mmCIF file of C-alpha atoms and ligand atoms in Angstrom:
data_model
loop_
_atom_site.group_PDB
_atom_site.id
_atom_site.type_symbol
_atom_site.label_atom_id
_atom_site.label_comp_id
_atom_site.label_asym_id
_atom_site.label_seq_id
_atom_site.Cartn_x
_atom_site.Cartn_y
_atom_site.Cartn_z
ATOM 1 C CA MET I 312 7.947 39.931 2.311
ATOM 2 C CA LEU I 313 4.876 39.240 0.345
ATOM 3 C CA ASN I 314 6.249 41.217 -2.616
ATOM 4 C CA ARG I 315 9.488 39.325 -2.534
ATOM 5 C CA LEU I 316 7.614 35.983 -2.516
ATOM 6 C CA LYS I 317 5.648 37.094 -5.496
ATOM 7 C CA LEU I 318 8.698 38.152 -7.252
ATOM 8 C CA THR I 319 10.442 34.763 -6.607
ATOM 9 C CA GLY I 320 7.251 33.088 -8.086
ATOM 10 C CA ILE I 321 7.429 35.178 -11.211
ATOM 11 C CA LEU I 322 11.163 34.668 -11.474
ATOM 12 C CA SER I 323 10.936 30.862 -11.099
ATOM 13 C CA ALA I 324 8.177 30.745 -13.551
ATOM 14 C CA THR I 325 10.114 32.589 -16.150
ATOM 15 C CA ALA I 326 13.083 30.300 -15.438
ATOM 16 C CA LEU I 327 10.776 27.287 -16.047
ATOM 17 C CA VAL I 328 9.616 28.607 -19.466
ATOM 18 C CA LEU I 329 13.256 29.326 -20.395
ATOM 19 C CA VAL I 330 14.260 25.860 -19.346
ATOM 20 C CA GLY I 331 11.349 24.459 -21.383
ATOM 21 C CA CYS I 332 12.337 26.430 -24.526
ATOM 22 C CA GLY I 333 15.999 25.459 -24.274
ATOM 23 C CA ALA I 334 15.116 21.805 -23.907
ATOM 24 C CA SER I 335 12.705 21.679 -26.760
ATOM 25 C CA GLY I 336 13.719 18.959 -29.142
ATOM 26 C CA SER I 337 15.074 16.654 -26.410
ATOM 27 C CA ASP I 338 13.004 13.938 -24.760
ATOM 28 C CA GLU I 339 13.201 15.463 -21.477
ATOM 29 C CA ALA I 340 10.066 17.338 -20.514
ATOM 30 C CA ALA I 341 10.224 19.815 -17.628
ATOM 31 C CA VAL I 342 7.324 19.726 -14.972
ATOM 32 C CA SER I 343 4.771 22.276 -15.849
ATOM 33 C CA GLU I 344 4.737 25.503 -13.867
ATOM 34 C CA ASP I 345 1.747 24.080 -11.734
ATOM 35 C CA GLY I 346 4.309 21.651 -10.405
ATOM 36 C CA ILE I 347 4.890 17.966 -10.712
ATOM 37 C CA LYS I 348 2.070 15.775 -11.599
ATOM 38 C CA VAL I 349 2.043 12.318 -10.036
ATOM 39 C CA VAL I 350 -0.448 9.573 -10.685
ATOM 40 C CA THR I 351 -0.684 6.701 -8.235
ATOM 41 C CA THR I 352 -2.651 3.398 -8.239
ATOM 42 C CA PHE I 353 -4.098 2.912 -4.831
ATOM 43 C CA TYR I 354 -4.063 4.377 -1.361
ATOM 44 C CA PRO I 355 -0.774 3.538 0.188
ATOM 45 C CA MET I 356 1.103 4.610 -2.999
ATOM 46 C CA TYR I 357 -0.952 7.877 -2.913
ATOM 47 C CA ASP I 358 0.092 8.447 0.763
ATOM 48 C CA PHE I 359 3.729 7.772 0.137
ATOM 49 C CA ALA I 360 3.901 9.914 -2.914
ATOM 50 C CA THR I 361 2.001 12.734 -1.286
ATOM 51 C CA ASN I 362 4.478 12.692 1.575
ATOM 52 C CA VAL I 363 7.506 13.013 -0.797
ATOM 53 C CA VAL I 364 5.849 15.619 -3.077
ATOM 54 C CA GLY I 365 4.520 17.883 -0.489
ATOM 55 C CA ASP I 366 3.544 21.262 -1.939
ATOM 56 C CA ASN I 367 5.530 20.890 -5.143
ATOM 57 C CA GLY I 368 2.705 19.511 -7.250
ATOM 58 C CA GLU I 369 -0.417 17.358 -7.312
ATOM 59 C CA VAL I 370 -0.664 13.660 -6.598
ATOM 60 C CA SER I 371 -3.900 11.605 -7.662
ATOM 61 C CA VAL I 372 -5.031 8.239 -7.144
ATOM 62 C CA LEU I 373 -6.767 6.042 -9.593
ATOM 63 C CA LEU I 374 -8.570 3.593 -7.260
ATOM 64 C CA ASP I 375 -11.334 4.841 -4.902
ATOM 65 C CA ALA I 376 -11.668 3.194 -1.490
ATOM 66 C CA GLY I 377 -13.926 0.201 -1.742
ATOM 67 C CA GLN I 378 -12.835 -0.565 -5.299
ATOM 68 C CA GLU I 379 -11.281 -4.042 -5.384
ATOM 69 C CA SER I 380 -7.574 -3.301 -5.601
ATOM 70 C CA HIS I 381 -6.730 -6.909 -6.401
ATOM 71 C CA GLY I 382 -7.800 -7.678 -10.107
ATOM 72 C CA TYR I 383 -8.578 -4.015 -10.899
ATOM 73 C CA GLU I 384 -9.382 -3.153 -14.550
ATOM 74 C CA PRO I 385 -8.174 0.322 -15.488
ATOM 75 C CA THR I 386 -10.534 2.707 -17.533
ATOM 76 C CA PRO I 387 -9.527 4.614 -20.619
ATOM 77 C CA GLN I 388 -9.470 7.747 -18.443
ATOM 78 C CA ASP I 389 -6.917 5.943 -16.077
ATOM 79 C CA ILE I 390 -4.612 5.210 -18.963
ATOM 80 C CA ALA I 391 -4.809 8.720 -20.358
ATOM 81 C CA ALA I 392 -4.041 10.081 -16.830
ATOM 82 C CA ILE I 393 -0.874 7.815 -16.514
ATOM 83 C CA ALA I 394 0.298 8.808 -20.139
ATOM 84 C CA ASP I 395 -0.061 12.422 -19.114
ATOM 85 C CA ALA I 396 1.627 12.437 -15.668
ATOM 86 C CA ASP I 397 5.121 13.339 -14.992
ATOM 87 C CA VAL I 398 5.505 10.224 -12.688
ATOM 88 C CA PHE I 399 3.425 7.186 -12.302
ATOM 89 C CA VAL I 400 3.725 5.187 -9.052
ATOM 90 C CA TYR I 401 2.352 1.666 -8.510
ATOM 91 C CA ASN I 402 3.302 -1.062 -5.946
ATOM 92 C CA SER I 403 4.267 -4.182 -8.126
ATOM 93 C CA ASP I 404 3.373 -6.295 -11.165
ATOM 94 C CA GLU I 405 2.209 -8.763 -8.526
ATOM 95 C CA MET I 406 -0.551 -6.178 -7.089
ATOM 96 C CA GLU I 407 -1.422 -4.097 -10.108
ATOM 97 C CA THR I 408 -1.219 -6.909 -12.617
ATOM 98 C CA TRP I 409 -2.781 -4.723 -15.236
ATOM 99 C CA VAL I 410 0.186 -2.240 -15.332
ATOM 100 C CA PRO I 411 2.681 -3.877 -17.679
ATOM 101 C CA SER I 412 0.179 -4.107 -20.607
ATOM 102 C CA VAL I 413 -1.008 -0.612 -20.012
ATOM 103 C CA LEU I 414 2.638 0.810 -20.008
ATOM 104 C CA GLU I 415 3.162 -1.140 -23.342
ATOM 105 C CA SER I 416 0.137 0.585 -24.791
ATOM 106 C CA ILE I 417 1.436 4.163 -23.875
ATOM 107 C CA GLU I 418 5.042 3.511 -24.893
ATOM 108 C CA SER I 419 5.350 6.983 -26.469
ATOM 109 C CA SER I 420 4.606 8.831 -23.326
ATOM 110 C CA ASP I 421 7.648 10.185 -21.376
ATOM 111 C CA VAL I 422 6.063 9.487 -17.877
ATOM 112 C CA ILE I 423 8.689 8.132 -15.375
ATOM 113 C CA VAL I 424 7.432 4.842 -13.920
ATOM 114 C CA VAL I 425 8.101 3.912 -10.500
ATOM 115 C CA GLU I 426 7.429 0.267 -9.343
ATOM 116 C CA ALA I 427 7.776 1.056 -5.664
ATOM 117 C CA ALA I 428 8.391 -2.556 -4.460
ATOM 118 C CA GLU I 429 11.008 -3.052 -7.230
ATOM 119 C CA ASN I 430 14.002 -3.651 -4.906
ATOM 120 C CA ILE I 431 12.106 -5.683 -2.463
ATOM 121 C CA THR I 432 12.114 -9.502 -2.742
ATOM 122 C CA LEU I 433 8.473 -10.596 -2.505
ATOM 123 C CA PHE I 434 7.832 -13.839 -0.804
ATOM 124 C CA GLU I 435 6.135 -16.862 -2.510
ATOM 125 C CA LEU I 436 2.732 -17.882 -1.428
ATOM 126 C CA GLU I 437 2.246 -21.244 -0.032
ATOM 127 C CA GLU I 438 1.473 -23.845 -2.646
ATOM 128 C CA ALA I 439 -1.742 -24.841 -0.974
ATOM 129 C CA ALA I 440 -3.138 -21.290 -1.052
ATOM 130 C CA GLU I 441 -2.079 -20.830 -4.562
ATOM 131 C CA GLU I 442 -3.838 -24.040 -5.850
ATOM 132 C CA GLU I 443 -6.928 -23.084 -3.955
ATOM 133 C CA HIS I 444 -7.459 -19.705 -5.547
ATOM 134 C CA SER I 445 -6.226 -20.561 -8.952
ATOM 135 C CA ASP I 446 -9.452 -22.409 -9.578
ATOM 136 C CA ASP I 447 -11.703 -19.526 -9.181
ATOM 137 C CA GLU I 448 -9.407 -16.572 -9.596
ATOM 138 C CA GLY I 449 -7.728 -17.487 -12.904
ATOM 139 C CA GLU I 450 -5.129 -15.156 -14.309
ATOM 140 C CA ASP I 451 -5.539 -12.481 -11.671
ATOM 141 C CA ALA I 452 -4.116 -14.775 -8.979
ATOM 142 C CA HIS I 453 -0.913 -13.855 -7.403
ATOM 143 C CA SER I 454 1.898 -16.120 -6.991
ATOM 144 C CA LEU I 455 3.986 -13.675 -4.891
ATOM 145 C CA ASP I 456 2.602 -11.847 -1.929
ATOM 146 C CA PRO I 457 2.182 -8.044 -2.993
ATOM 147 C CA HIS I 458 1.409 -6.588 0.409
ATOM 148 C CA VAL I 459 4.732 -5.119 1.333
ATOM 149 C CA TRP I 460 3.529 -1.571 2.173
ATOM 150 C CA LEU I 461 2.129 -3.019 5.436
ATOM 151 C CA ASP I 462 5.636 -3.537 6.703
ATOM 152 C CA PRO I 463 6.910 -0.268 7.903
ATOM 153 C CA VAL I 464 10.659 -1.154 6.946
ATOM 154 C CA TYR I 465 9.644 -2.032 3.347
ATOM 155 C CA ALA I 466 7.343 1.148 3.248
ATOM 156 C CA LYS I 467 10.627 2.996 3.685
ATOM 157 C CA GLU I 468 12.054 1.297 0.604
ATOM 158 C CA GLU I 469 8.937 2.224 -1.324
ATOM 159 C CA VAL I 470 9.329 5.858 -0.321
ATOM 160 C CA THR I 471 13.090 5.624 -1.475
ATOM 161 C CA ALA I 472 11.946 4.396 -4.847
ATOM 162 C CA ILE I 473 9.222 6.984 -5.254
ATOM 163 C CA LEU I 474 11.792 9.777 -4.242
ATOM 164 C CA ALA I 475 14.239 8.552 -6.993
ATOM 165 C CA GLY I 476 11.311 8.771 -9.646
ATOM 166 C CA VAL I 477 10.353 12.208 -8.598
ATOM 167 C CA LEU I 478 13.812 13.523 -8.547
ATOM 168 C CA GLU I 479 14.254 12.283 -12.076
ATOM 169 C CA ALA I 480 11.320 14.230 -13.209
ATOM 170 C CA ASP I 481 11.915 17.369 -11.191
ATOM 171 C CA GLU I 482 15.476 17.829 -10.166
ATOM 172 C CA ALA I 483 15.030 21.486 -9.709
ATOM 173 C CA ASN I 484 13.173 20.867 -6.331
ATOM 174 C CA LYS I 485 15.581 18.205 -5.103
ATOM 175 C CA GLU I 486 16.180 19.699 -1.737
ATOM 176 C CA SER I 487 12.508 19.945 -0.961
ATOM 177 C CA TYR I 488 11.762 16.392 -2.031
ATOM 178 C CA GLU I 489 14.712 14.949 -0.023
ATOM 179 C CA ALA I 490 13.683 16.876 3.164
ATOM 180 C CA ASN I 491 10.102 15.626 2.823
ATOM 181 C CA ALA I 492 11.210 12.061 2.129
ATOM 182 C CA ALA I 493 13.639 12.297 5.192
ATOM 183 C CA ALA I 494 10.921 13.514 7.447
ATOM 184 C CA PHE I 495 8.320 10.818 6.420
ATOM 185 C CA THR I 496 11.041 8.019 6.702
ATOM 186 C CA GLU I 497 11.779 9.203 10.251
ATOM 187 C CA LYS I 498 8.081 8.650 11.056
ATOM 188 C CA LEU I 499 8.187 5.150 9.467
ATOM 189 C CA SER I 500 11.188 4.389 11.609
ATOM 190 C CA GLU I 501 9.275 5.335 14.699
ATOM 191 C CA LEU I 502 6.262 3.202 13.526
ATOM 192 C CA ASP I 503 8.590 0.176 13.172
ATOM 193 C CA ALA I 504 9.954 0.919 16.686
ATOM 194 C CA ALA I 505 6.573 0.962 18.129
ATOM 195 C CA TYR I 506 5.637 -2.606 16.506
ATOM 196 C CA GLN I 507 8.904 -3.957 17.645
ATOM 197 C CA ALA I 508 8.412 -2.726 21.121
ATOM 198 C CA ALA I 509 4.808 -4.020 21.382
ATOM 199 C CA PHE I 510 5.478 -7.442 20.359
ATOM 200 C CA GLU I 511 8.983 -7.987 21.834
ATOM 201 C CA THR I 512 7.920 -10.145 24.807
ATOM 202 C CA ALA I 513 4.489 -11.331 23.682
ATOM 203 C CA GLU I 514 3.772 -14.897 24.485
ATOM 204 C CA ASN I 515 0.795 -15.412 22.064
ATOM 205 C CA ARG I 516 2.157 -14.525 18.484
ATOM 206 C CA THR I 517 -0.744 -15.938 16.567
ATOM 207 C CA PHE I 518 -3.514 -14.047 14.901
ATOM 208 C CA VAL I 519 -6.539 -15.056 12.720
ATOM 209 C CA VAL I 520 -7.513 -12.779 9.968
ATOM 210 C CA GLN I 521 -9.944 -12.580 7.006
ATOM 211 C CA HIS I 522 -7.739 -11.215 4.256
ATOM 212 C CA ALA I 523 -4.186 -12.610 4.059
ATOM 213 C CA ALA I 524 -2.542 -9.261 3.810
ATOM 214 C CA PHE I 525 -0.266 -9.304 6.859
ATOM 215 C CA GLY I 526 2.423 -11.835 6.084
ATOM 216 C CA TYR I 527 5.168 -9.234 5.742
ATOM 217 C CA ILE I 528 4.192 -7.905 9.278
ATOM 218 C CA ALA I 529 4.128 -11.382 10.537
ATOM 219 C CA ARG I 530 7.606 -12.026 9.273
ATOM 220 C CA ARG I 531 9.118 -8.733 10.314
ATOM 221 C CA TYR I 532 7.963 -9.217 13.964
ATOM 222 C CA GLU I 533 7.896 -12.887 14.252
ATOM 223 C CA LEU I 534 4.178 -13.377 14.250
ATOM 224 C CA THR I 535 2.022 -16.172 12.797
ATOM 225 C CA GLU I 536 -0.841 -15.080 10.464
ATOM 226 C CA VAL I 537 -3.539 -17.566 10.116
ATOM 227 C CA ALA I 538 -5.760 -16.367 7.153
ATOM 228 C CA VAL I 539 -9.345 -17.140 6.378
ATOM 229 C CA SER I 540 -9.197 -16.244 2.680
ATOM 230 C CA ASP I 541 -6.187 -15.978 0.384
ATOM 231 C CA VAL I 542 -4.047 -12.959 -0.474
ATOM 232 C CA SER I 543 -5.902 -11.927 -3.493
ATOM 233 C CA SER I 544 -9.486 -11.965 -2.460
ATOM 234 C CA ASP I 545 -11.951 -12.216 0.283
ATOM 235 C CA ALA I 546 -13.567 -15.221 -1.321
ATOM 236 C CA GLU I 547 -15.140 -17.688 1.188
ATOM 237 C CA PRO I 548 -13.078 -20.863 1.891
ATOM 238 C CA ASN I 549 -14.557 -24.181 1.420
ATOM 239 C CA PRO I 550 -16.483 -25.860 4.417
ATOM 240 C CA ALA I 551 -13.661 -28.131 5.191
ATOM 241 C CA LYS I 552 -11.236 -25.298 5.442
ATOM 242 C CA LEU I 553 -13.653 -23.301 7.701
ATOM 243 C CA ALA I 554 -14.095 -26.392 10.054
ATOM 244 C CA GLU I 555 -10.295 -26.715 10.122
ATOM 245 C CA LEU I 556 -10.061 -23.010 11.134
ATOM 246 C CA GLN I 557 -12.744 -23.273 13.730
ATOM 247 C CA GLN I 558 -10.999 -26.187 15.435
ATOM 248 C CA PHE I 559 -7.695 -24.358 15.169
ATOM 249 C CA MET I 560 -9.151 -21.525 17.116
ATOM 250 C CA ILE I 561 -10.613 -23.531 19.752
ATOM 251 C CA ASP I 562 -7.482 -25.697 20.232
ATOM 252 C CA ASN I 563 -5.350 -22.404 20.510
ATOM 253 C CA GLN I 564 -7.816 -20.604 22.557
ATOM 254 C CA ILE I 565 -7.985 -17.704 19.955
ATOM 255 C CA THR I 566 -10.873 -15.377 20.876
ATOM 256 C CA THR I 567 -10.413 -12.757 18.115
ATOM 257 C CA VAL I 568 -10.974 -12.756 14.431
ATOM 258 C CA TYR I 569 -9.707 -9.703 12.436
ATOM 259 C CA TYR I 570 -11.446 -8.444 9.378
ATOM 260 C CA SER I 571 -11.002 -5.522 6.920
ATOM 261 C CA ASP I 572 -13.646 -2.784 7.383
ATOM 262 C CA SER I 573 -13.748 -2.108 3.687
ATOM 263 C CA ALA I 574 -14.144 -5.714 2.380
ATOM 264 C CA SER I 575 -16.674 -8.582 2.782
ATOM 265 C CA SER I 576 -16.390 -9.871 6.400
ATOM 266 C CA LYS I 577 -18.960 -12.629 6.141
ATOM 267 C CA THR I 578 -16.642 -15.553 6.895
ATOM 268 C CA ALA I 579 -14.854 -13.692 9.599
ATOM 269 C CA GLN I 580 -18.466 -13.228 11.165
ATOM 270 C CA THR I 581 -19.317 -16.949 10.523
ATOM 271 C CA LEU I 582 -16.098 -18.027 12.368
ATOM 272 C CA ALA I 583 -16.475 -15.612 15.258
ATOM 273 C CA GLU I 584 -20.211 -16.745 15.754
ATOM 274 C CA ALA I 585 -19.048 -20.358 15.554
ATOM 275 C CA THR I 586 -16.265 -19.924 18.154
ATOM 276 C CA GLY I 587 -17.568 -17.327 20.386
ATOM 277 C CA ALA I 588 -14.615 -15.059 19.423
ATOM 278 C CA SER I 589 -15.040 -11.295 18.978
ATOM 279 C CA LEU I 590 -14.374 -9.269 15.698
ATOM 280 C CA GLU I 591 -11.846 -6.601 15.333
ATOM 281 C CA VAL I 592 -10.769 -4.473 12.572
ATOM 282 C CA LEU I 593 -7.309 -4.725 10.951
ATOM 283 C CA SER I 594 -7.045 -2.591 7.959
ATOM 284 C CA PRO I 595 -4.831 -3.770 4.880
ATOM 285 C CA LEU I 596 -4.913 0.022 3.910
ATOM 286 C CA GLU I 597 -5.876 -0.816 0.353
ATOM 287 C CA GLY I 598 -8.324 2.163 0.513
ATOM 288 C CA ILE I 599 -9.262 4.810 2.836
ATOM 289 C CA THR I 600 -12.716 6.530 2.329
ATOM 290 C CA ASP I 601 -12.696 10.254 1.463
ATOM 291 C CA GLU I 602 -14.738 10.656 4.669
ATOM 292 C CA ASP I 603 -12.079 9.061 6.865
ATOM 293 C CA GLN I 604 -9.295 11.022 4.939
ATOM 294 C CA GLU I 605 -11.109 14.296 5.680
ATOM 295 C CA ALA I 606 -11.241 13.057 9.297
ATOM 296 C CA GLY I 607 -7.440 12.909 9.266
ATOM 297 C CA LYS I 608 -6.865 9.233 8.793
ATOM 298 C CA ASP I 609 -3.832 8.340 6.761
ATOM 299 C CA TYR I 610 -1.233 5.512 6.327
ATOM 300 C CA LEU I 611 0.498 6.400 9.704
ATOM 301 C CA SER I 612 -2.635 6.699 11.754
ATOM 302 C CA VAL I 613 -4.271 3.585 10.271
ATOM 303 C CA MET I 614 -0.959 1.545 10.898
ATOM 304 C CA GLU I 615 -1.200 2.828 14.627
ATOM 305 C CA GLU I 616 -4.770 1.631 14.860
ATOM 306 C CA ASN I 617 -3.818 -1.812 13.423
ATOM 307 C CA LEU I 618 -1.136 -1.980 16.057
ATOM 308 C CA THR I 619 -3.540 -1.144 18.923
ATOM 309 C CA ALA I 620 -5.867 -3.749 17.612
ATOM 310 C CA LEU I 621 -3.018 -6.434 17.195
ATOM 311 C CA LYS I 622 -2.097 -5.663 20.780
ATOM 312 C CA LYS I 623 -5.293 -7.154 21.981
ATOM 313 C CA VAL I 624 -4.149 -10.522 20.754
ATOM 314 C CA ILE I 625 -0.501 -10.373 20.556
ATOM 315 C CA GLN I 626 0.568 -10.031 24.284
HETATM 316 ZN ZN1 LIG E 514 -4.847 -7.326 -0.440
#
């Protein structure tokens, strides 16, 4: 059995070399014999791509946990890694605002580019929020909400887009990629069903959160997100906004403030202290530390933790 496996390995490696020779002169570059090389921008893209690729190659991520995913600046090494990859996966021009100019600068690369949210209609931010952060955020400010990966239904769309890009790069392993994507999509459907079931009959549907990352979840499950900061940062709101939030919490008897464990939670703490509310973690999944990943945390498990946290308020 072992011998047969080895032989198959040698045969397919030979086949790859032959294909490579036959294709020389065309623009199509076959993936190397080490398998497909996929470069992703930040955690959710990495998780989704890893689930699709499985053991057919290598998936890497440019942003470490804790690096500010909004308004990130790529390094020369990042750009070289993208140019050198078979497939590059990012969420959207609204999230990774630096991507379009980087892609222009590596036009000669034949990397296949996947904008995972390409087929999703992003919703516009409320005008008020937009005005507020355009003062201090300048050109990095978003006008559309990029946080689609937090909605399990849209996550499935992103997986479909990633699968299409991977198949374009490595048609030879089509069956494996399709089976991987189908298995992961099934889990995302189960996650969606769990969110639906948890919130179906809830009477309180409003939650207060530091980072405005949960607009798509709120829309999908008919909840109301009240955010302390805006979608693109955890910048502190002005005192008037803070006072308004404080009053809102008192009037609506809101006793929990959600914050992200990987970002500044100062305002959430201030609000919680002022209103006697408790603090709970709700992760926007913009990064998971290596330590947490080694402990087995991933997109699905953190989404389940988020659901458990939300159920304390939405009930
Ligand atoms: Zn965010």
